[in-house]
Protein backbone atom coordinates (compact mmCIF):
# COMPACT_ATOMS: atom_id res chain seq x y z
CA UNK A 1 0.00 0.00 0.00
CA UNK A 2 2.81 2.36 0.93
CA UNK A 3 4.49 1.44 -2.32
CA UNK A 4 1.36 2.28 -4.28
CA UNK A 5 1.02 5.64 -2.55
CA UNK A 6 4.61 6.43 -3.48
CA UNK A 7 3.94 5.51 -7.09
CA UNK A 8 0.78 7.62 -7.26
CA UNK A 9 2.66 10.51 -5.74
CA UNK A 10 5.56 10.15 -8.16
CA UNK A 11 3.19 10.05 -11.14
CA UNK A 12 1.31 13.11 -9.86
CA UNK A 13 4.55 15.05 -9.50
CA UNK A 14 5.58 14.04 -13.03
CA UNK A 15 2.24 15.07 -14.51
CA UNK A 16 2.35 18.46 -12.80
CA UNK A 17 5.96 19.00 -13.87
CA UNK A 18 5.09 18.08 -17.45
CA UNK A 19 2.05 20.34 -17.54
CA UNK A 20 3.88 23.35 -16.16
CA UNK A 21 6.83 22.87 -18.50
CA UNK A 22 4.33 22.61 -21.35
CA UNK A 23 2.60 25.81 -20.26
CA UNK A 24 5.94 27.63 -20.12
CA UNK A 25 7.22 26.28 -23.40
CA UNK A 26 7.72 28.68 -26.27
CA UNK A 27 6.51 26.29 -28.95
CA UNK A 28 5.73 28.46 -31.95
CA UNK A 29 2.02 28.82 -32.55
CA UNK A 30 1.29 27.96 -36.16
CA UNK A 31 -2.09 27.80 -37.87
CA UNK A 32 -2.69 24.69 -40.02
CA UNK A 33 -2.00 25.14 -43.74
CA UNK A 34 -5.71 24.66 -44.48
CA UNK A 35 -6.39 27.89 -42.55
CA UNK A 36 -3.89 30.05 -44.36
CA UNK A 37 -5.73 30.30 -47.67
CA UNK A 38 -9.22 30.84 -46.22
CA UNK A 39 -10.65 33.98 -47.87
CA UNK A 40 -11.63 36.98 -45.78
CA UNK A 41 -15.25 37.79 -46.77
CA UNK A 42 -14.70 41.36 -45.53
CA UNK A 43 -11.40 41.92 -47.36
CA UNK A 44 -10.95 45.62 -48.11
CA UNK A 45 -14.06 46.59 -46.17
CA UNK A 46 -13.22 49.71 -44.15
CA UNK A 47 -16.80 50.63 -43.20
CA UNK A 48 -16.72 48.08 -40.38
CA UNK A 49 -13.53 49.46 -38.80
CA UNK A 50 -15.32 51.77 -36.38
CA UNK A 51 -17.36 48.92 -34.89
CA UNK A 52 -14.33 46.64 -35.02
CA UNK A 53 -12.34 49.11 -32.94
CA UNK A 54 -15.04 49.20 -30.26
CA UNK A 55 -15.06 45.40 -30.18
CA UNK A 56 -11.27 45.23 -30.03
CA UNK A 57 -11.04 47.76 -27.21
CA UNK A 58 -13.57 45.90 -25.07
CA UNK A 59 -12.59 42.31 -25.88
CA UNK A 60 -8.92 42.18 -26.87
CA UNK A 61 -7.28 45.28 -25.38
CA UNK A 62 -7.35 44.05 -21.76
CA UNK A 63 -4.57 41.64 -22.79
CA UNK A 64 -3.24 42.99 -26.09
CA UNK A 65 -3.35 46.68 -25.13
CA UNK A 66 -5.20 49.63 -26.67
CA UNK A 67 -2.76 49.83 -29.59
CA UNK A 68 -2.25 46.07 -29.78
CA UNK A 69 1.32 46.16 -28.49
CA UNK A 70 0.70 43.22 -26.17
CA UNK A 71 0.79 45.40 -23.08
CA UNK A 72 -2.79 45.51 -21.79
CA UNK A 73 -3.50 45.69 -18.05
CA UNK A 74 -3.82 41.88 -17.79
CA UNK A 75 -0.60 41.17 -19.72
CA UNK A 76 1.79 41.33 -16.76
CA UNK A 77 0.34 38.23 -15.15
CA UNK A 78 0.22 36.14 -18.35
CA UNK A 79 2.62 33.53 -19.65
CA UNK A 80 3.20 33.47 -22.55
CA UNK A 81 2.71 37.21 -23.10
CA UNK A 82 -0.02 38.44 -25.44
CA UNK A 83 1.22 38.91 -29.01
CA UNK A 84 2.14 42.35 -30.37
CA UNK A 85 -0.44 42.80 -33.13
CA UNK A 86 1.59 45.58 -34.73
CA UNK A 87 4.62 43.31 -35.16
CA UNK A 88 5.90 41.88 -38.42
CA UNK A 89 5.42 38.39 -36.96
CA UNK A 90 1.66 38.95 -36.69
CA UNK A 91 1.21 41.22 -39.74
CA UNK A 92 3.10 38.72 -41.87
CA UNK A 93 0.39 36.10 -41.39
CA UNK A 94 -2.55 35.72 -43.77
CA UNK A 95 -6.06 36.84 -42.82
CA UNK A 96 -7.04 33.17 -42.66
CA UNK A 97 -4.28 32.36 -40.18
CA UNK A 98 -5.19 35.24 -37.88
CA UNK A 99 -8.88 34.30 -38.09
CA UNK A 100 -8.01 30.71 -37.18
CA UNK A 101 -5.95 31.75 -34.15
CA UNK A 102 -8.74 34.02 -32.87
CA UNK A 103 -11.19 31.18 -33.36
CA UNK A 104 -9.15 28.46 -31.64
CA UNK A 105 -7.22 30.44 -29.02
CA UNK A 106 -4.29 29.03 -27.08
CA UNK A 107 -4.06 29.17 -23.32
CA UNK A 108 -4.21 31.84 -21.86
CA UNK A 109 -5.79 33.34 -24.98
CA UNK A 110 -9.48 32.32 -25.12
CA UNK A 111 -11.03 30.63 -28.17
CA UNK A 112 -13.44 33.10 -29.71
CA UNK A 113 -15.32 30.84 -32.13
CA UNK A 114 -18.14 30.32 -29.62
CA UNK A 115 -17.97 33.85 -28.22
CA UNK A 116 -17.86 36.02 -31.34
CA UNK A 117 -19.65 35.51 -34.66
CA UNK A 118 -17.58 34.69 -37.77
CA UNK A 119 -18.31 38.19 -39.06
CA UNK A 120 -17.04 39.79 -35.86
CA UNK A 121 -13.79 37.81 -36.05
CA UNK A 122 -13.25 38.88 -39.67
CA UNK A 123 -13.93 42.48 -38.61
CA UNK A 124 -11.18 42.07 -36.02
CA UNK A 125 -8.80 40.72 -38.68
CA UNK A 126 -9.38 43.94 -40.66
CA UNK A 127 -8.86 45.98 -37.50
CA UNK A 128 -5.57 44.19 -36.73
CA UNK A 129 -4.31 45.38 -40.14
CA UNK A 130 -4.76 49.00 -39.00
CA UNK A 131 -2.37 48.37 -36.09
CA UNK A 132 0.57 47.59 -38.39
CA UNK A 133 3.72 49.49 -37.41
C1 LIG B 1 -6.73 36.73 -21.70
C2 LIG B 1 -5.85 37.49 -22.54
C3 LIG B 1 -6.15 37.59 -24.01
C4 LIG B 1 -7.29 38.09 -24.62
C5 LIG B 1 -8.53 38.63 -23.94
C6 LIG B 1 -7.04 38.02 -26.03
N1 LIG B 1 -5.82 37.48 -26.29
FE1 LIG B 1 -4.97 37.17 -28.11
N2 LIG B 1 -3.36 36.33 -27.25
C7 LIG B 1 -3.15 36.23 -25.90
C8 LIG B 1 -1.89 35.55 -25.66
C9 LIG B 1 -1.29 35.24 -24.31
C10 LIG B 1 -1.37 35.23 -26.93
C11 LIG B 1 -0.09 34.47 -27.23
C12 LIG B 1 -0.43 33.00 -27.20
C13 LIG B 1 0.73 32.10 -27.55
O1 LIG B 1 1.70 32.57 -28.14
O2 LIG B 1 0.64 30.93 -27.24
C14 LIG B 1 -2.32 35.74 -27.91
C15 LIG B 1 -2.16 35.63 -29.28
C16 LIG B 1 -3.03 36.14 -30.22
C17 LIG B 1 -2.88 35.99 -31.64
C18 LIG B 1 -1.77 35.21 -32.34
C19 LIG B 1 -0.60 36.09 -32.67
C20 LIG B 1 0.58 35.33 -33.20
O3 LIG B 1 1.67 35.54 -32.67
O4 LIG B 1 0.44 34.55 -34.13
C21 LIG B 1 -3.90 36.66 -32.23
C22 LIG B 1 -4.17 36.83 -33.71
C23 LIG B 1 -4.71 37.21 -31.17
N3 LIG B 1 -4.16 36.88 -29.95
C24 LIG B 1 -5.84 37.96 -31.35
C25 LIG B 1 -6.70 38.33 -30.33
C26 LIG B 1 -7.95 39.03 -30.54
C27 LIG B 1 -8.44 39.54 -31.88
C28 LIG B 1 -8.54 39.14 -29.32
C29 LIG B 1 -9.90 39.74 -28.99
C30 LIG B 1 -11.02 39.13 -29.65
C31 LIG B 1 -7.67 38.54 -28.34
N4 LIG B 1 -6.56 38.06 -28.99
C32 LIG B 1 -7.94 38.45 -26.98
C33 LIG B 1 -3.98 36.69 -24.90
C34 LIG B 1 -5.24 37.22 -25.08
CSV table of N, CA and C and ligand atoms in Angstrom, one decimal:
chain,number,residue,atom,x,y,z
A,1,UNK,N,0.9,-1.2,0.0
A,1,UNK,CA,0.0,0.0,0.0
A,1,UNK,C,0.9,1.2,0.0
A,2,UNK,N,1.9,1.2,0.8
A,2,UNK,CA,2.8,2.4,0.9
A,2,UNK,C,3.5,2.6,-0.4
A,3,UNK,N,3.8,1.4,-1.0
A,3,UNK,CA,4.5,1.4,-2.3
A,3,UNK,C,3.6,2.1,-3.4
A,4,UNK,N,2.3,1.7,-3.3
A,4,UNK,CA,1.4,2.3,-4.3
A,4,UNK,C,1.2,3.8,-4.1
A,5,UNK,N,1.1,4.2,-2.8
A,5,UNK,CA,1.0,5.6,-2.5
A,5,UNK,C,2.2,6.4,-3.1
A,6,UNK,N,3.4,5.8,-3.0
A,6,UNK,CA,4.6,6.4,-3.5
A,6,UNK,C,4.5,6.6,-5.0
A,7,UNK,N,4.0,5.5,-5.6
A,7,UNK,CA,3.9,5.5,-7.1
A,7,UNK,C,3.0,6.6,-7.6
A,8,UNK,N,1.8,6.6,-6.9
A,8,UNK,CA,0.8,7.6,-7.3
A,8,UNK,C,1.3,9.0,-7.1
A,9,UNK,N,2.1,9.2,-6.0
A,9,UNK,CA,2.7,10.5,-5.7
A,9,UNK,C,3.7,10.9,-6.8
A,10,UNK,N,4.5,9.9,-7.2
A,10,UNK,CA,5.6,10.1,-8.2
A,10,UNK,C,4.9,10.5,-9.5
A,11,UNK,N,3.9,9.8,-9.9
A,11,UNK,CA,3.2,10.1,-11.1
A,11,UNK,C,2.6,11.5,-11.1
A,12,UNK,N,1.9,11.8,-10.0
A,12,UNK,CA,1.3,13.1,-9.9
A,12,UNK,C,2.3,14.2,-10.1
A,13,UNK,N,3.5,14.0,-9.4
A,13,UNK,CA,4.6,15.0,-9.5
A,13,UNK,C,5.0,15.2,-11.0
A,14,UNK,N,5.1,14.0,-11.6
A,14,UNK,CA,5.6,14.0,-13.0
A,14,UNK,C,4.6,14.8,-13.9
A,15,UNK,N,3.3,14.5,-13.7
A,15,UNK,CA,2.2,15.1,-14.5
A,15,UNK,C,2.2,16.6,-14.3
A,16,UNK,N,2.4,17.0,-13.1
A,16,UNK,CA,2.4,18.5,-12.8
A,16,UNK,C,3.6,19.1,-13.4
A,17,UNK,N,4.7,18.5,-13.3
A,17,UNK,CA,6.0,19.0,-13.9
A,17,UNK,C,5.8,19.1,-15.4
A,18,UNK,N,5.2,18.1,-16.0
A,18,UNK,CA,5.1,18.1,-17.5
A,18,UNK,C,4.2,19.2,-17.9
A,19,UNK,N,3.0,19.3,-17.2
A,19,UNK,CA,2.1,20.3,-17.5
A,19,UNK,C,2.6,21.7,-17.4
A,20,UNK,N,3.4,22.0,-16.3
A,20,UNK,CA,3.9,23.3,-16.2
A,20,UNK,C,5.0,23.6,-17.2
A,21,UNK,N,5.8,22.6,-17.5
A,21,UNK,CA,6.8,22.9,-18.5
A,21,UNK,C,6.2,23.1,-19.9
A,22,UNK,N,5.0,22.4,-20.1
A,22,UNK,CA,4.3,22.6,-21.4
A,22,UNK,C,3.8,24.0,-21.4
A,23,UNK,N,3.2,24.5,-20.3
A,23,UNK,CA,2.6,25.8,-20.3
A,23,UNK,C,3.7,26.9,-20.5
A,24,UNK,N,4.9,26.6,-20.0
A,24,UNK,CA,5.9,27.6,-20.1
A,24,UNK,C,6.6,27.6,-21.5
A,25,UNK,N,6.4,26.5,-22.2
A,25,UNK,CA,7.2,26.3,-23.4
A,25,UNK,C,6.9,27.3,-24.5
A,26,UNK,N,7.9,27.6,-25.3
A,26,UNK,CA,7.7,28.7,-26.3
A,26,UNK,C,7.5,28.0,-27.6
A,27,UNK,N,6.8,26.9,-27.7
A,27,UNK,CA,6.5,26.3,-29.0
A,27,UNK,C,5.8,27.3,-29.8
A,28,UNK,N,6.3,27.5,-31.0
A,28,UNK,CA,5.7,28.5,-31.9
A,28,UNK,C,4.3,28.1,-32.3
A,29,UNK,N,3.4,29.1,-32.3
A,29,UNK,CA,2.0,28.8,-32.6
A,29,UNK,C,1.8,29.0,-34.0
A,30,UNK,N,1.5,27.9,-34.7
A,30,UNK,CA,1.3,28.0,-36.2
A,30,UNK,C,-0.1,27.5,-36.5
A,31,UNK,N,-0.8,28.2,-37.4
A,31,UNK,CA,-2.1,27.8,-37.9
A,31,UNK,C,-1.9,26.7,-38.9
A,32,UNK,N,-2.8,25.8,-39.0
A,32,UNK,CA,-2.7,24.7,-40.0
A,32,UNK,C,-2.7,25.3,-41.4
A,33,UNK,N,-2.1,24.6,-42.4
A,33,UNK,CA,-2.0,25.1,-43.7
A,33,UNK,C,-3.4,25.3,-44.4
A,34,UNK,N,-4.3,24.5,-43.9
A,34,UNK,CA,-5.7,24.7,-44.5
A,34,UNK,C,-6.3,26.0,-44.1
A,35,UNK,N,-5.8,26.6,-43.0
A,35,UNK,CA,-6.4,27.9,-42.6
A,35,UNK,C,-5.8,29.1,-43.3
A,36,UNK,N,-4.6,28.9,-43.8
A,36,UNK,CA,-3.9,30.1,-44.4
A,36,UNK,C,-4.5,30.6,-45.6
A,37,UNK,N,-5.2,29.8,-46.4
A,37,UNK,CA,-5.7,30.3,-47.7
A,37,UNK,C,-7.2,30.6,-47.6
A,38,UNK,N,-7.8,30.5,-46.4
A,38,UNK,CA,-9.2,30.8,-46.2
A,38,UNK,C,-9.4,32.3,-46.5
A,39,UNK,N,-10.4,32.6,-47.4
A,39,UNK,CA,-10.7,34.0,-47.9
A,39,UNK,C,-11.4,34.8,-46.8
A,40,UNK,N,-11.0,36.0,-46.7
A,40,UNK,CA,-11.6,37.0,-45.8
A,40,UNK,C,-12.8,37.6,-46.5
A,41,UNK,N,-14.1,37.3,-46.1
A,41,UNK,CA,-15.2,37.8,-46.8
A,41,UNK,C,-15.4,39.3,-46.6
A,42,UNK,N,-14.6,39.9,-45.7
A,42,UNK,CA,-14.7,41.4,-45.5
A,42,UNK,C,-13.4,42.1,-46.1
A,43,UNK,N,-12.7,41.3,-46.9
A,43,UNK,CA,-11.4,41.9,-47.4
A,43,UNK,C,-11.6,43.3,-48.0
A,44,UNK,N,-10.9,44.3,-47.5
A,44,UNK,CA,-10.9,45.6,-48.1
A,44,UNK,C,-12.1,46.4,-47.6
A,45,UNK,N,-12.9,45.9,-46.7
A,45,UNK,CA,-14.1,46.6,-46.2
A,45,UNK,C,-13.6,47.5,-45.0
A,46,UNK,N,-13.7,48.8,-45.2
A,46,UNK,CA,-13.2,49.7,-44.2
A,46,UNK,C,-14.4,50.3,-43.4
A,47,UNK,N,-15.6,50.0,-43.9
A,47,UNK,CA,-16.8,50.6,-43.2
A,47,UNK,C,-17.1,50.0,-41.8
A,48,UNK,N,-16.5,48.8,-41.6
A,48,UNK,CA,-16.7,48.1,-40.4
A,48,UNK,C,-15.7,48.4,-39.3
A,49,UNK,N,-14.7,49.2,-39.7
A,49,UNK,CA,-13.5,49.5,-38.8
A,49,UNK,C,-13.9,50.2,-37.5
A,50,UNK,N,-14.9,51.0,-37.6
A,50,UNK,CA,-15.3,51.8,-36.4
A,50,UNK,C,-15.9,50.8,-35.3
A,51,UNK,N,-16.8,49.9,-35.8
A,51,UNK,CA,-17.4,48.9,-34.9
A,51,UNK,C,-16.3,47.9,-34.4
A,52,UNK,N,-15.4,47.6,-35.4
A,52,UNK,CA,-14.3,46.6,-35.0
A,52,UNK,C,-13.4,47.2,-33.9
A,53,UNK,N,-13.2,48.5,-34.0
A,53,UNK,CA,-12.3,49.1,-32.9
A,53,UNK,C,-13.0,49.0,-31.6
A,54,UNK,N,-14.3,49.3,-31.5
A,54,UNK,CA,-15.0,49.2,-30.3
A,54,UNK,C,-14.9,47.8,-29.7
A,55,UNK,N,-15.1,46.8,-30.6
A,55,UNK,CA,-15.1,45.4,-30.2
A,55,UNK,C,-13.7,45.0,-29.7
A,56,UNK,N,-12.7,45.5,-30.4
A,56,UNK,CA,-11.3,45.2,-30.0
A,56,UNK,C,-11.0,45.8,-28.7
A,57,UNK,N,-11.4,47.1,-28.5
A,57,UNK,CA,-11.0,47.8,-27.2
A,57,UNK,C,-11.7,47.1,-26.0
A,58,UNK,N,-12.9,46.5,-26.2
A,58,UNK,CA,-13.6,45.9,-25.1
A,58,UNK,C,-13.1,44.4,-24.9
A,59,UNK,N,-12.8,43.8,-26.0
A,59,UNK,CA,-12.6,42.3,-25.9
A,59,UNK,C,-11.1,41.9,-25.9
A,60,UNK,N,-10.3,42.6,-26.7
A,60,UNK,CA,-8.9,42.2,-26.9
A,60,UNK,C,-7.9,43.0,-26.1
A,61,UNK,N,-8.2,44.3,-26.0
A,61,UNK,CA,-7.3,45.3,-25.4
A,61,UNK,C,-6.9,45.0,-23.9
A,62,UNK,N,-7.8,44.4,-23.1
A,62,UNK,CA,-7.4,44.0,-21.8
A,62,UNK,C,-6.0,43.2,-21.7
A,63,UNK,N,-5.8,42.4,-22.7
A,63,UNK,CA,-4.6,41.6,-22.8
A,63,UNK,C,-3.6,42.3,-23.8
A,64,UNK,N,-4.1,42.6,-25.0
A,64,UNK,CA,-3.2,43.0,-26.1
A,64,UNK,C,-2.9,44.5,-26.1
A,65,UNK,N,-3.6,45.2,-25.2
A,65,UNK,CA,-3.3,46.7,-25.1
A,65,UNK,C,-4.2,47.5,-26.1
A,66,UNK,N,-4.4,48.7,-25.8
A,66,UNK,CA,-5.2,49.6,-26.7
A,66,UNK,C,-4.7,49.7,-28.1
A,67,UNK,N,-3.4,49.7,-28.2
A,67,UNK,CA,-2.8,49.8,-29.6
A,67,UNK,C,-2.3,48.5,-30.1
A,68,UNK,N,-2.6,47.4,-29.3
A,68,UNK,CA,-2.3,46.1,-29.8
A,68,UNK,C,-0.8,45.7,-29.6
A,69,UNK,N,-0.1,46.4,-28.7
A,69,UNK,CA,1.3,46.2,-28.5
A,69,UNK,C,1.6,45.0,-27.6
A,70,UNK,N,0.5,44.4,-27.1
A,70,UNK,CA,0.7,43.2,-26.2
A,70,UNK,C,0.9,43.6,-24.7
A,71,UNK,N,0.5,44.9,-24.4
A,71,UNK,CA,0.8,45.4,-23.1
A,71,UNK,C,-0.5,45.9,-22.3
A,72,UNK,N,-1.6,45.1,-22.5
A,72,UNK,CA,-2.8,45.5,-21.8
A,72,UNK,C,-2.6,45.3,-20.3
A,73,UNK,N,-3.6,45.8,-19.5
A,73,UNK,CA,-3.5,45.7,-18.0
A,73,UNK,C,-3.4,44.3,-17.5
A,74,UNK,N,-3.9,43.3,-18.3
A,74,UNK,CA,-3.8,41.9,-17.8
A,74,UNK,C,-2.5,41.2,-18.2
A,75,UNK,N,-1.8,41.8,-19.1
A,75,UNK,CA,-0.6,41.2,-19.7
A,75,UNK,C,0.5,40.7,-18.7
A,76,UNK,N,0.7,41.6,-17.7
A,76,UNK,CA,1.8,41.3,-16.8
A,76,UNK,C,1.7,39.9,-16.1
A,77,UNK,N,0.5,39.5,-15.9
A,77,UNK,CA,0.3,38.2,-15.2
A,77,UNK,C,0.3,37.0,-16.1
A,78,UNK,N,0.4,37.2,-17.4
A,78,UNK,CA,0.2,36.1,-18.3
A,78,UNK,C,1.5,35.5,-18.8
A,79,UNK,N,1.5,34.2,-19.1
A,79,UNK,CA,2.6,33.5,-19.7
A,79,UNK,C,2.1,32.5,-20.6
A,80,UNK,N,2.4,32.5,-21.9
A,80,UNK,CA,3.2,33.5,-22.6
A,80,UNK,C,2.5,34.8,-22.6
A,81,UNK,N,3.3,35.9,-23.0
A,81,UNK,CA,2.7,37.2,-23.1
A,81,UNK,C,1.8,37.3,-24.3
A,82,UNK,N,0.8,38.2,-24.3
A,82,UNK,CA,0.0,38.4,-25.4
A,82,UNK,C,0.8,38.9,-26.6
A,83,UNK,N,0.5,38.5,-27.8
A,83,UNK,CA,1.2,38.9,-29.0
A,83,UNK,C,1.1,40.4,-29.3
A,84,UNK,N,2.1,41.0,-29.9
A,84,UNK,CA,2.1,42.4,-30.4
A,84,UNK,C,1.5,42.4,-31.8
A,85,UNK,N,0.3,42.9,-31.9
A,85,UNK,CA,-0.4,42.8,-33.1
A,85,UNK,C,0.1,43.7,-34.2
A,86,UNK,N,1.0,44.7,-33.8
A,86,UNK,CA,1.6,45.6,-34.7
A,86,UNK,C,2.9,45.0,-35.3
A,87,UNK,N,3.3,43.9,-34.8
A,87,UNK,CA,4.6,43.3,-35.2
A,87,UNK,C,4.6,42.7,-36.5
A,88,UNK,N,5.8,42.5,-37.1
A,88,UNK,CA,5.9,41.9,-38.4
A,88,UNK,C,5.5,40.4,-38.3
A,89,UNK,N,5.7,39.8,-37.1
A,89,UNK,CA,5.4,38.4,-37.0
A,89,UNK,C,3.9,38.2,-37.1
A,90,UNK,N,3.1,39.1,-36.6
A,90,UNK,CA,1.7,39.0,-36.7
A,90,UNK,C,1.2,39.5,-38.1
A,91,UNK,N,1.7,40.6,-38.5
A,91,UNK,CA,1.2,41.2,-39.7
A,91,UNK,C,1.6,40.4,-40.9
A,92,UNK,N,2.6,39.6,-40.8
A,92,UNK,CA,3.1,38.7,-41.9
A,92,UNK,C,2.2,37.5,-42.1
A,93,UNK,N,1.3,37.3,-41.2
A,93,UNK,CA,0.4,36.1,-41.4
A,93,UNK,C,-0.8,36.5,-42.3
A,94,UNK,N,-1.4,35.5,-42.9
A,94,UNK,CA,-2.5,35.7,-43.8
A,94,UNK,C,-3.8,36.0,-42.9
A,95,UNK,N,-4.8,36.6,-43.5
A,95,UNK,CA,-6.1,36.8,-42.8
A,95,UNK,C,-6.6,35.5,-42.3
A,96,UNK,N,-6.5,34.5,-43.1
A,96,UNK,CA,-7.0,33.2,-42.7
A,96,UNK,C,-6.3,32.6,-41.4
A,97,UNK,N,-5.0,32.8,-41.4
A,97,UNK,CA,-4.3,32.4,-40.2
A,97,UNK,C,-4.7,33.1,-38.9
A,98,UNK,N,-4.8,34.4,-39.0
A,98,UNK,CA,-5.2,35.2,-37.9
A,98,UNK,C,-6.6,34.9,-37.4
A,99,UNK,N,-7.5,34.7,-38.4
A,99,UNK,CA,-8.9,34.3,-38.1
A,99,UNK,C,-8.9,33.0,-37.3
A,100,UNK,N,-8.1,32.0,-37.8
A,100,UNK,CA,-8.0,30.7,-37.2
A,100,UNK,C,-7.5,30.8,-35.7
A,101,UNK,N,-6.5,31.6,-35.5
A,101,UNK,CA,-5.9,31.8,-34.2
A,101,UNK,C,-7.0,32.4,-33.2
A,102,UNK,N,-7.7,33.4,-33.7
A,102,UNK,CA,-8.7,34.0,-32.9
A,102,UNK,C,-9.8,33.0,-32.6
A,103,UNK,N,-10.1,32.2,-33.5
A,103,UNK,CA,-11.2,31.2,-33.4
A,103,UNK,C,-10.8,30.1,-32.3
A,104,UNK,N,-9.6,29.6,-32.5
A,104,UNK,CA,-9.1,28.5,-31.6
A,104,UNK,C,-8.6,28.9,-30.3
A,105,UNK,N,-7.9,30.0,-30.2
A,105,UNK,CA,-7.2,30.4,-29.0
A,105,UNK,C,-6.1,29.5,-28.6
A,106,UNK,N,-5.3,29.9,-27.7
A,106,UNK,CA,-4.3,29.0,-27.1
A,106,UNK,C,-4.0,29.6,-25.7
A,107,UNK,N,-4.2,28.8,-24.7
A,107,UNK,CA,-4.1,29.2,-23.3
A,107,UNK,C,-2.8,30.1,-23.1
A,108,UNK,N,-3.0,31.3,-22.5
A,108,UNK,CA,-4.2,31.8,-21.9
A,108,UNK,C,-5.1,32.6,-22.8
A,109,UNK,N,-4.9,32.6,-24.1
A,109,UNK,CA,-5.8,33.3,-25.0
A,109,UNK,C,-7.1,32.5,-25.2
A,110,UNK,N,-8.2,33.1,-24.9
A,110,UNK,CA,-9.5,32.3,-25.1
A,110,UNK,C,-9.8,32.0,-26.6
A,111,UNK,N,-10.5,31.0,-26.8
A,111,UNK,CA,-11.0,30.6,-28.2
A,111,UNK,C,-12.3,31.5,-28.4
A,112,UNK,N,-12.3,32.2,-29.5
A,112,UNK,CA,-13.4,33.1,-29.7
A,112,UNK,C,-14.5,32.6,-30.7
A,113,UNK,N,-14.3,31.3,-31.1
A,113,UNK,CA,-15.3,30.8,-32.1
A,113,UNK,C,-16.7,30.7,-31.5
A,114,UNK,N,-16.8,30.4,-30.2
A,114,UNK,CA,-18.1,30.3,-29.6
A,114,UNK,C,-18.6,31.6,-29.0
A,115,UNK,N,-17.7,32.6,-28.9
A,115,UNK,CA,-18.0,33.9,-28.2
A,115,UNK,C,-18.3,35.0,-29.2
A,116,UNK,N,-17.6,35.0,-30.3
A,116,UNK,CA,-17.9,36.0,-31.3
A,116,UNK,C,-18.3,35.4,-32.6
A,117,UNK,N,-19.2,36.0,-33.4
A,117,UNK,CA,-19.7,35.5,-34.7
A,117,UNK,C,-18.5,35.5,-35.7
A,118,UNK,N,-18.6,34.7,-36.7
A,118,UNK,CA,-17.6,34.7,-37.8
A,118,UNK,C,-17.3,36.1,-38.3
A,119,UNK,N,-18.4,36.8,-38.5
A,119,UNK,CA,-18.3,38.2,-39.1
A,119,UNK,C,-17.5,39.1,-38.1
A,120,UNK,N,-17.8,38.9,-36.8
A,120,UNK,CA,-17.0,39.8,-35.9
A,120,UNK,C,-15.5,39.5,-35.9
A,121,UNK,N,-15.2,38.2,-36.0
A,121,UNK,CA,-13.8,37.8,-36.0
A,121,UNK,C,-13.1,38.3,-37.3
A,122,UNK,N,-13.8,38.3,-38.4
A,122,UNK,CA,-13.2,38.9,-39.7
A,122,UNK,C,-13.1,40.4,-39.5
A,123,UNK,N,-14.1,41.0,-38.9
A,123,UNK,CA,-13.9,42.5,-38.6
A,123,UNK,C,-12.7,42.8,-37.8
A,124,UNK,N,-12.4,41.9,-36.8
A,124,UNK,CA,-11.2,42.1,-36.0
A,124,UNK,C,-9.9,41.8,-36.8
A,125,UNK,N,-10.0,40.9,-37.8
A,125,UNK,CA,-8.8,40.7,-38.7
A,125,UNK,C,-8.5,42.0,-39.4
A,126,UNK,N,-9.6,42.7,-40.0
A,126,UNK,CA,-9.4,43.9,-40.7
A,126,UNK,C,-8.8,45.0,-39.7
A,127,UNK,N,-9.3,45.0,-38.5
A,127,UNK,CA,-8.9,46.0,-37.5
A,127,UNK,C,-7.4,45.8,-37.2
A,128,UNK,N,-7.0,44.5,-37.0
A,128,UNK,CA,-5.6,44.2,-36.7
A,128,UNK,C,-4.7,44.8,-37.8
A,129,UNK,N,-5.1,44.8,-39.0
A,129,UNK,CA,-4.3,45.4,-40.1
A,129,UNK,C,-4.0,46.9,-39.9
A,130,UNK,N,-5.0,47.6,-39.2
A,130,UNK,CA,-4.8,49.0,-39.0
A,130,UNK,C,-3.7,49.3,-37.9
A,131,UNK,N,-3.3,48.2,-37.2
A,131,UNK,CA,-2.4,48.4,-36.1
A,131,UNK,C,-0.9,48.2,-36.6
A,132,UNK,N,-0.8,47.8,-37.8
A,132,UNK,CA,0.6,47.6,-38.4
A,132,UNK,C,1.5,48.8,-38.1
A,133,UNK,N,2.7,48.4,-37.7
A,133,UNK,CA,3.7,49.5,-37.4
A,133,UNK,C,4.0,50.4,-38.6
B,1,LIG,C1,-6.7,36.7,-21.7
B,1,LIG,C2,-5.8,37.5,-22.5
B,1,LIG,C3,-6.1,37.6,-24.0
B,1,LIG,C4,-7.3,38.1,-24.6
B,1,LIG,C5,-8.5,38.6,-23.9
B,1,LIG,C6,-7.0,38.0,-26.0
B,1,LIG,N1,-5.8,37.5,-26.3
B,1,LIG,FE1,-5.0,37.2,-28.1
B,1,LIG,N2,-3.4,36.3,-27.3
B,1,LIG,C7,-3.1,36.2,-25.9
B,1,LIG,C8,-1.9,35.6,-25.7
B,1,LIG,C9,-1.3,35.2,-24.3
B,1,LIG,C10,-1.4,35.2,-26.9
B,1,LIG,C11,-0.1,34.5,-27.2
B,1,LIG,C12,-0.4,33.0,-27.2
B,1,LIG,C13,0.7,32.1,-27.6
B,1,LIG,O1,1.7,32.6,-28.1
B,1,LIG,O2,0.6,30.9,-27.2
B,1,LIG,C14,-2.3,35.7,-27.9
B,1,LIG,C15,-2.2,35.6,-29.3
B,1,LIG,C16,-3.0,36.1,-30.2
B,1,LIG,C17,-2.9,36.0,-31.6
B,1,LIG,C18,-1.8,35.2,-32.3
B,1,LIG,C19,-0.6,36.1,-32.7
B,1,LIG,C20,0.6,35.3,-33.2
B,1,LIG,O3,1.7,35.5,-32.7
B,1,LIG,O4,0.4,34.5,-34.1
B,1,LIG,C21,-3.9,36.7,-32.2
B,1,LIG,C22,-4.2,36.8,-33.7
B,1,LIG,C23,-4.7,37.2,-31.2
B,1,LIG,N3,-4.2,36.9,-30.0
B,1,LIG,C24,-5.8,38.0,-31.4
B,1,LIG,C25,-6.7,38.3,-30.3
B,1,LIG,C26,-7.9,39.0,-30.5
B,1,LIG,C27,-8.4,39.5,-31.9
B,1,LIG,C28,-8.5,39.1,-29.3
B,1,LIG,C29,-9.9,39.7,-29.0
B,1,LIG,C30,-11.0,39.1,-29.7
B,1,LIG,C31,-7.7,38.5,-28.3
B,1,LIG,N4,-6.6,38.1,-29.0
B,1,LIG,C32,-7.9,38.5,-27.0
B,1,LIG,C33,-4.0,36.7,-24.9
B,1,LIG,C34,-5.2,37.2,-25.1
